[in-house]
Coordinates of C-alpha atoms and ligand atoms in Angstrom, one line a residue:
M78 CA 20.0 72.6 25.0
R79 CA 19.8 71.8 21.3
S80 CA 22.0 68.7 21.6
Q81 CA 20.0 67.5 24.6
S82 CA 16.8 67.6 22.6
K83 CA 18.5 65.8 19.7
M84 CA 19.6 63.1 22.2
L85 CA 16.0 62.9 23.3
R86 CA 14.7 62.5 19.8
I87 CA 17.3 59.8 19.1
F88 CA 16.2 58.0 22.3
V89 CA 12.5 58.2 21.3
V90 CA 13.3 56.8 17.8
F91 CA 15.2 53.9 19.5
L92 CA 12.3 53.2 21.7
I93 CA 9.8 53.1 18.8
V94 CA 12.1 50.9 16.7
G95 CA 12.7 48.5 19.6
F96 CA 9.0 48.3 20.4
T97 CA 8.1 47.7 16.7
A98 CA 10.7 44.9 16.5
L99 CA 9.3 43.2 19.5
C100 CA 5.8 43.4 18.2
G101 CA 6.8 41.9 14.9
K102 CA 8.6 39.1 16.5
S103 CA 6.0 37.4 18.7
V104 CA 2.4 37.8 19.7
D105 CA 1.3 37.5 23.3
A106 CA -0.6 34.4 24.1
A107 CA -3.7 36.5 25.0
D108 CA -3.6 38.2 21.6
K109 CA -3.4 35.1 19.5
I110 CA -6.3 34.2 17.2
E111 CA -8.2 31.2 18.6
V112 CA -8.5 28.7 15.7
V113 CA -10.4 25.4 16.0
T114 CA -9.9 22.8 13.3
T115 CA -12.0 19.7 12.9
F116 CA -9.2 17.1 12.5
S117 CA -5.5 16.8 12.9
I118 CA -4.5 17.3 9.2
L119 CA -6.2 20.7 9.2
G120 CA -4.7 21.5 12.5
D121 CA -1.2 21.1 11.2
L122 CA -1.9 23.2 8.1
A123 CA -3.5 26.0 10.2
R124 CA -0.5 26.0 12.6
E125 CA 2.0 26.2 9.7
V126 CA 0.1 29.1 8.0
G127 CA -0.8 30.9 11.2
G128 CA 2.6 30.7 12.9
D129 CA 2.7 32.4 16.2
R130 CA -0.3 34.6 15.6
V131 CA -2.7 31.7 16.1
A132 CA -3.5 29.3 18.9
V133 CA -4.8 26.1 17.1
T134 CA -6.9 23.3 18.7
T135 CA -8.2 20.2 17.0
I136 CA -11.5 18.5 17.7
V137 CA -10.7 15.0 16.4
A138 CA -7.3 14.0 17.9
P139 CA -4.4 12.3 16.1
N140 CA -5.3 8.7 15.1
G141 CA -9.0 9.6 15.6
D142 CA -11.8 9.0 13.0
A143 CA -13.6 12.1 11.8
H144 CA -16.3 10.1 10.1
T145 CA -17.8 8.6 13.2
F146 CA -16.8 11.2 15.7
H147 CA -19.2 12.3 18.6
P148 CA -18.6 15.8 19.9
T149 CA -18.7 16.5 23.6
P150 CA -19.9 19.6 25.5
A151 CA -16.2 20.5 26.0
D152 CA -15.8 20.7 22.2
A153 CA -18.8 23.0 22.0
R154 CA -17.3 25.3 24.7
R155 CA -14.0 25.4 22.9
L156 CA -15.6 26.2 19.6
G157 CA -17.8 28.9 21.2
N158 CA -14.7 30.8 22.3
A159 CA -12.9 30.6 18.9
K160 CA -12.7 33.2 16.3
V161 CA -12.0 30.9 13.3
L162 CA -13.2 27.4 12.5
V163 CA -11.5 25.3 9.8
I164 CA -13.5 22.4 8.3
N165 CA -12.8 20.1 5.5
G166 CA -16.2 20.2 3.9
L167 CA -17.3 17.8 1.1
G168 CA -19.6 16.1 3.7
L169 CA -16.8 14.7 5.9
E170 CA -17.9 16.3 9.2
G171 CA -21.5 15.2 9.4
W172 CA -21.6 16.1 13.1
M173 CA -20.4 19.7 12.6
A174 CA -23.8 21.6 12.0
R175 CA -25.1 20.3 15.4
L176 CA -21.9 21.2 17.2
Q177 CA -21.8 24.6 15.6
E178 CA -25.3 25.4 16.8
A179 CA -24.7 24.1 20.3
S180 CA -21.5 26.2 20.6
G181 CA -23.0 29.5 19.6
F182 CA -19.9 30.0 17.4
R183 CA -20.1 33.4 15.4
G184 CA -16.7 33.5 13.9
I185 CA -15.2 32.9 10.4
V186 CA -15.7 29.5 8.9
I187 CA -12.9 28.4 6.5
T188 CA -13.9 25.5 4.2
A189 CA -10.4 24.1 3.4
S190 CA -11.5 22.1 0.4
K191 CA -13.1 25.1 -1.4
G192 CA -12.2 25.1 -5.1
V193 CA -11.3 21.3 -5.1
K194 CA -12.6 19.3 -8.0
P195 CA -14.6 16.7 -6.1
L196 CA -14.4 13.0 -7.0
E197 CA -17.6 11.1 -7.0
M198 CA -18.0 7.5 -6.3
L199 CA -20.7 4.9 -6.9
E200 CA -21.5 3.0 -3.7
H201 CA -24.5 0.5 -3.7
A202 CA -25.9 2.4 -6.8
Q203 CA -25.7 5.7 -4.9
K204 CA -23.6 8.6 -6.0
L205 CA -21.4 9.9 -3.2
T206 CA -18.9 12.8 -2.9
D207 CA -15.5 11.6 -1.7
P208 CA -14.3 13.9 1.1
H209 CA -10.6 12.8 1.2
A210 CA -9.4 15.6 -1.1
W211 CA -6.3 16.2 1.1
Q212 CA -4.7 13.0 -0.2
N213 CA -3.7 14.8 -3.4
L214 CA -0.9 17.3 -2.5
Q215 CA -2.0 19.7 -5.2
N216 CA -5.4 19.9 -3.4
G217 CA -3.3 20.5 -0.2
K218 CA -2.1 23.7 -1.8
L219 CA -5.7 24.8 -2.2
Y220 CA -6.3 24.0 1.5
V221 CA -3.3 26.2 2.4
A222 CA -4.6 29.1 0.2
N223 CA -8.1 28.9 1.7
I224 CA -6.7 28.9 5.3
R225 CA -4.4 31.8 4.4
D226 CA -7.3 33.9 3.1
G227 CA -9.6 33.0 6.1
L228 CA -6.8 34.0 8.6
I229 CA -6.2 37.3 6.8
A230 CA -10.0 38.0 7.1
A231 CA -9.9 37.2 10.8
D232 CA -6.6 39.1 11.5
P233 CA -5.7 41.6 8.7
D234 CA -2.5 42.7 10.6
G235 CA -1.1 39.3 10.0
K236 CA -1.4 39.4 6.3
A237 CA 2.3 39.5 5.5
T238 CA 3.0 36.6 8.0
F239 CA 0.2 34.4 6.7
T240 CA 1.1 35.1 3.0
A241 CA 4.8 34.3 3.6
N242 CA 4.1 31.1 5.7
A243 CA 1.6 29.9 3.0
A244 CA 4.1 30.5 0.2
N245 CA 6.8 28.5 2.1
L246 CA 4.4 25.7 2.8
A247 CA 3.3 25.6 -0.9
T248 CA 6.9 25.3 -2.0
E249 CA 7.4 22.4 0.5
I250 CA 4.3 20.7 -0.8
D251 CA 5.5 20.9 -4.4
K252 CA 8.8 19.3 -3.3
V253 CA 7.1 16.4 -1.6
D254 CA 4.7 16.0 -4.6
A255 CA 7.7 15.5 -6.8
E256 CA 9.2 13.0 -4.4
V257 CA 5.9 11.0 -4.3
R258 CA 5.7 11.0 -8.1
D259 CA 9.3 9.8 -8.4
S260 CA 8.9 7.0 -5.8
I261 CA 5.6 5.7 -7.2
G262 CA 6.9 6.0 -10.7
K263 CA 9.5 3.4 -9.9
L264 CA 6.9 0.7 -9.0
P265 CA 5.8 -1.7 -11.7
P266 CA 2.3 -0.7 -12.9
E267 CA 0.9 -4.1 -12.1
R268 CA 1.9 -3.7 -8.4
R269 CA 0.0 -0.4 -8.0
K270 CA -3.3 -2.0 -7.0
I271 CA -3.9 -2.6 -3.3
I272 CA -6.5 -3.0 -0.6
T273 CA -7.3 -0.6 2.3
T274 CA -10.1 -0.8 4.8
H275 CA -12.0 2.3 3.7
D276 CA -11.8 4.3 0.5
A277 CA -9.7 7.2 1.7
F278 CA -7.2 7.2 -1.2
G279 CA -9.3 8.0 -4.3
Y280 CA -7.7 11.4 -4.7
F281 CA -4.2 9.9 -4.1
G282 CA -4.9 7.2 -6.6
A283 CA -6.1 9.6 -9.3
A284 CA -3.2 11.9 -8.8
Y285 CA -0.3 9.5 -8.5
G286 CA -1.5 6.4 -10.6
F287 CA -2.6 3.9 -8.0
E288 CA -5.8 1.8 -7.5
F289 CA -7.2 1.3 -4.0
I290 CA -9.9 -1.1 -3.4
A291 CA -11.8 -0.8 0.0
P292 CA -14.4 -3.1 1.5
E293 CA -15.9 -0.3 3.7
G294 CA -16.4 2.4 1.0
I295 CA -15.7 6.1 1.5
S296 CA -16.9 6.3 5.1
T297 CA -16.0 4.1 8.1
E298 CA -19.6 4.2 9.2
S299 CA -20.8 1.1 7.3
E300 CA -19.5 -2.4 7.7
P301 CA -19.1 -4.4 4.5
S302 CA -21.7 -7.1 3.8
A303 CA -20.7 -10.8 3.4
K304 CA -21.3 -10.3 -0.3
D305 CA -19.0 -7.3 -0.6
L306 CA -16.3 -9.3 1.3
A307 CA -16.6 -12.3 -0.9
R308 CA -16.4 -10.1 -4.0
I309 CA -13.2 -8.5 -2.8
I310 CA -11.6 -11.8 -1.9
R311 CA -12.4 -13.1 -5.4
Q312 CA -10.9 -9.9 -6.9
I313 CA -7.7 -10.2 -4.8
K314 CA -7.2 -13.7 -6.0
A315 CA -8.2 -13.1 -9.7
E316 CA -6.1 -10.0 -10.1
R317 CA -3.2 -11.2 -7.9
I318 CA -3.4 -8.1 -5.7
P319 CA -0.1 -8.2 -3.8
A320 CA -0.8 -6.5 -0.5
V321 CA -3.4 -5.1 1.9
F322 CA -2.7 -2.1 4.0
L323 CA -4.1 -1.2 7.5
E324 CA -5.1 2.3 8.4
N325 CA -4.4 4.3 11.5
V326 CA -8.1 5.2 11.9
T327 CA -9.8 1.8 11.3
D328 CA -10.1 -1.6 13.0
P329 CA -7.4 -3.9 11.6
R330 CA -9.4 -7.2 12.1
L331 CA -11.2 -7.0 8.8
L332 CA -8.1 -6.7 6.7
K333 CA -6.2 -9.3 8.7
Q334 CA -9.1 -11.7 7.8
I335 CA -8.9 -10.8 4.1
A336 CA -5.1 -11.3 4.2
S337 CA -5.4 -14.7 5.7
E338 CA -8.0 -15.8 3.3
T339 CA -6.2 -14.6 0.2
G340 CA -2.6 -15.0 1.0
A341 CA -2.0 -11.2 0.3
V342 CA 0.6 -9.8 2.6
I343 CA -0.1 -7.0 5.1
G344 CA 2.1 -4.2 3.8
G345 CA 1.9 -1.9 6.9
T346 CA -0.2 1.0 8.2
L347 CA -1.2 4.0 6.0
F348 CA -2.2 7.3 7.5
S349 CA -5.5 8.2 5.8
D350 CA -7.8 10.6 7.7
S351 CA -5.6 11.5 10.6
L352 CA -2.0 12.2 11.6
S353 CA 0.0 10.2 14.1
N354 CA 1.0 11.5 17.6
P355 CA 4.0 13.8 17.6
D356 CA 6.4 10.9 18.3
G357 CA 4.9 8.7 15.5
P358 CA 5.9 8.5 11.8
A359 CA 3.3 11.0 10.5
P360 CA 3.0 14.0 12.9
T361 CA 2.6 16.5 10.0
Y362 CA 0.7 16.7 6.7
L363 CA 3.9 16.3 4.7
D364 CA 5.3 13.6 7.0
M365 CA 2.0 11.7 6.4
F366 CA 2.8 11.5 2.6
R367 CA 6.4 10.6 3.2
S368 CA 5.4 7.8 5.6
N369 CA 2.6 6.5 3.3
V370 CA 4.9 6.4 0.2
R371 CA 7.7 4.7 2.2
T372 CA 5.2 2.1 3.4
L373 CA 3.8 1.5 -0.1
T374 CA 7.1 1.3 -1.9
T375 CA 8.7 -0.9 0.7
A376 CA 6.0 -3.5 0.6
L377 CA 5.3 -3.3 -3.2
S378 CA 8.9 -3.3 -4.5
K379 CA 9.6 -6.7 -3.0
Ligands
ZN281 ZN1 -12.1 8.5 5.6

């Protein structure tokens, strides 16, 4: 009798251990935290930090432009069902307030750029905040920490998972940051001045020692005037700027025109505000940096 009850106790312990192990391993699809992110870069970071405890969707698809985006009723429905919303902030998502109201969203809002030291730019005598803070990898670590803290608030049981995933990602970010510094450091300083369509690389330039000149300013919403264009063409010739770079989120025609009028070469396509599709060269936040630095150094070390 005694040995039988001992066997039973052992069996029960096995059941509990087995069940706990299963729970720790994966979360049922129905139990995942619904996370909506505004654009693909935030989507990648939320997926990395959230792991299999979250189901992440992204409003502005890869290669899409978050500046000029127009949300649809389907976006409102998706957001209405979510528990967590991750936005960039710094004025990037001008369409978000209206979408949030239309959706009836009542969940947790994570502002990924919280704590970033914002860069300000003077555009037509107007002081504007530059929203592209993710283009400095050290800011990317702040994004990761903010996403981690917001996910813990939404799902306290996932704290250990989110903390470990965020720590791993921060280590990876530091590795890529060192690679970027090393690669850019090998370029002669006089070649580190280039043209892109819109001013998405102010934080990149400040962090890694590069100057980006952009006819469209910090948003893709405004077209440059003929006067702006003439000034940039004069500057390219006077300063012997070696290359212009296209962006995955902007119309290439403007830069092709500038290149043909100045003789500057087209150095390739940079990923500025959006990742590529999964089969492209920049499907993740870190791949985006690796791809951009490869494009820059290949064109500028010639
Ligand atoms: Zn932009």
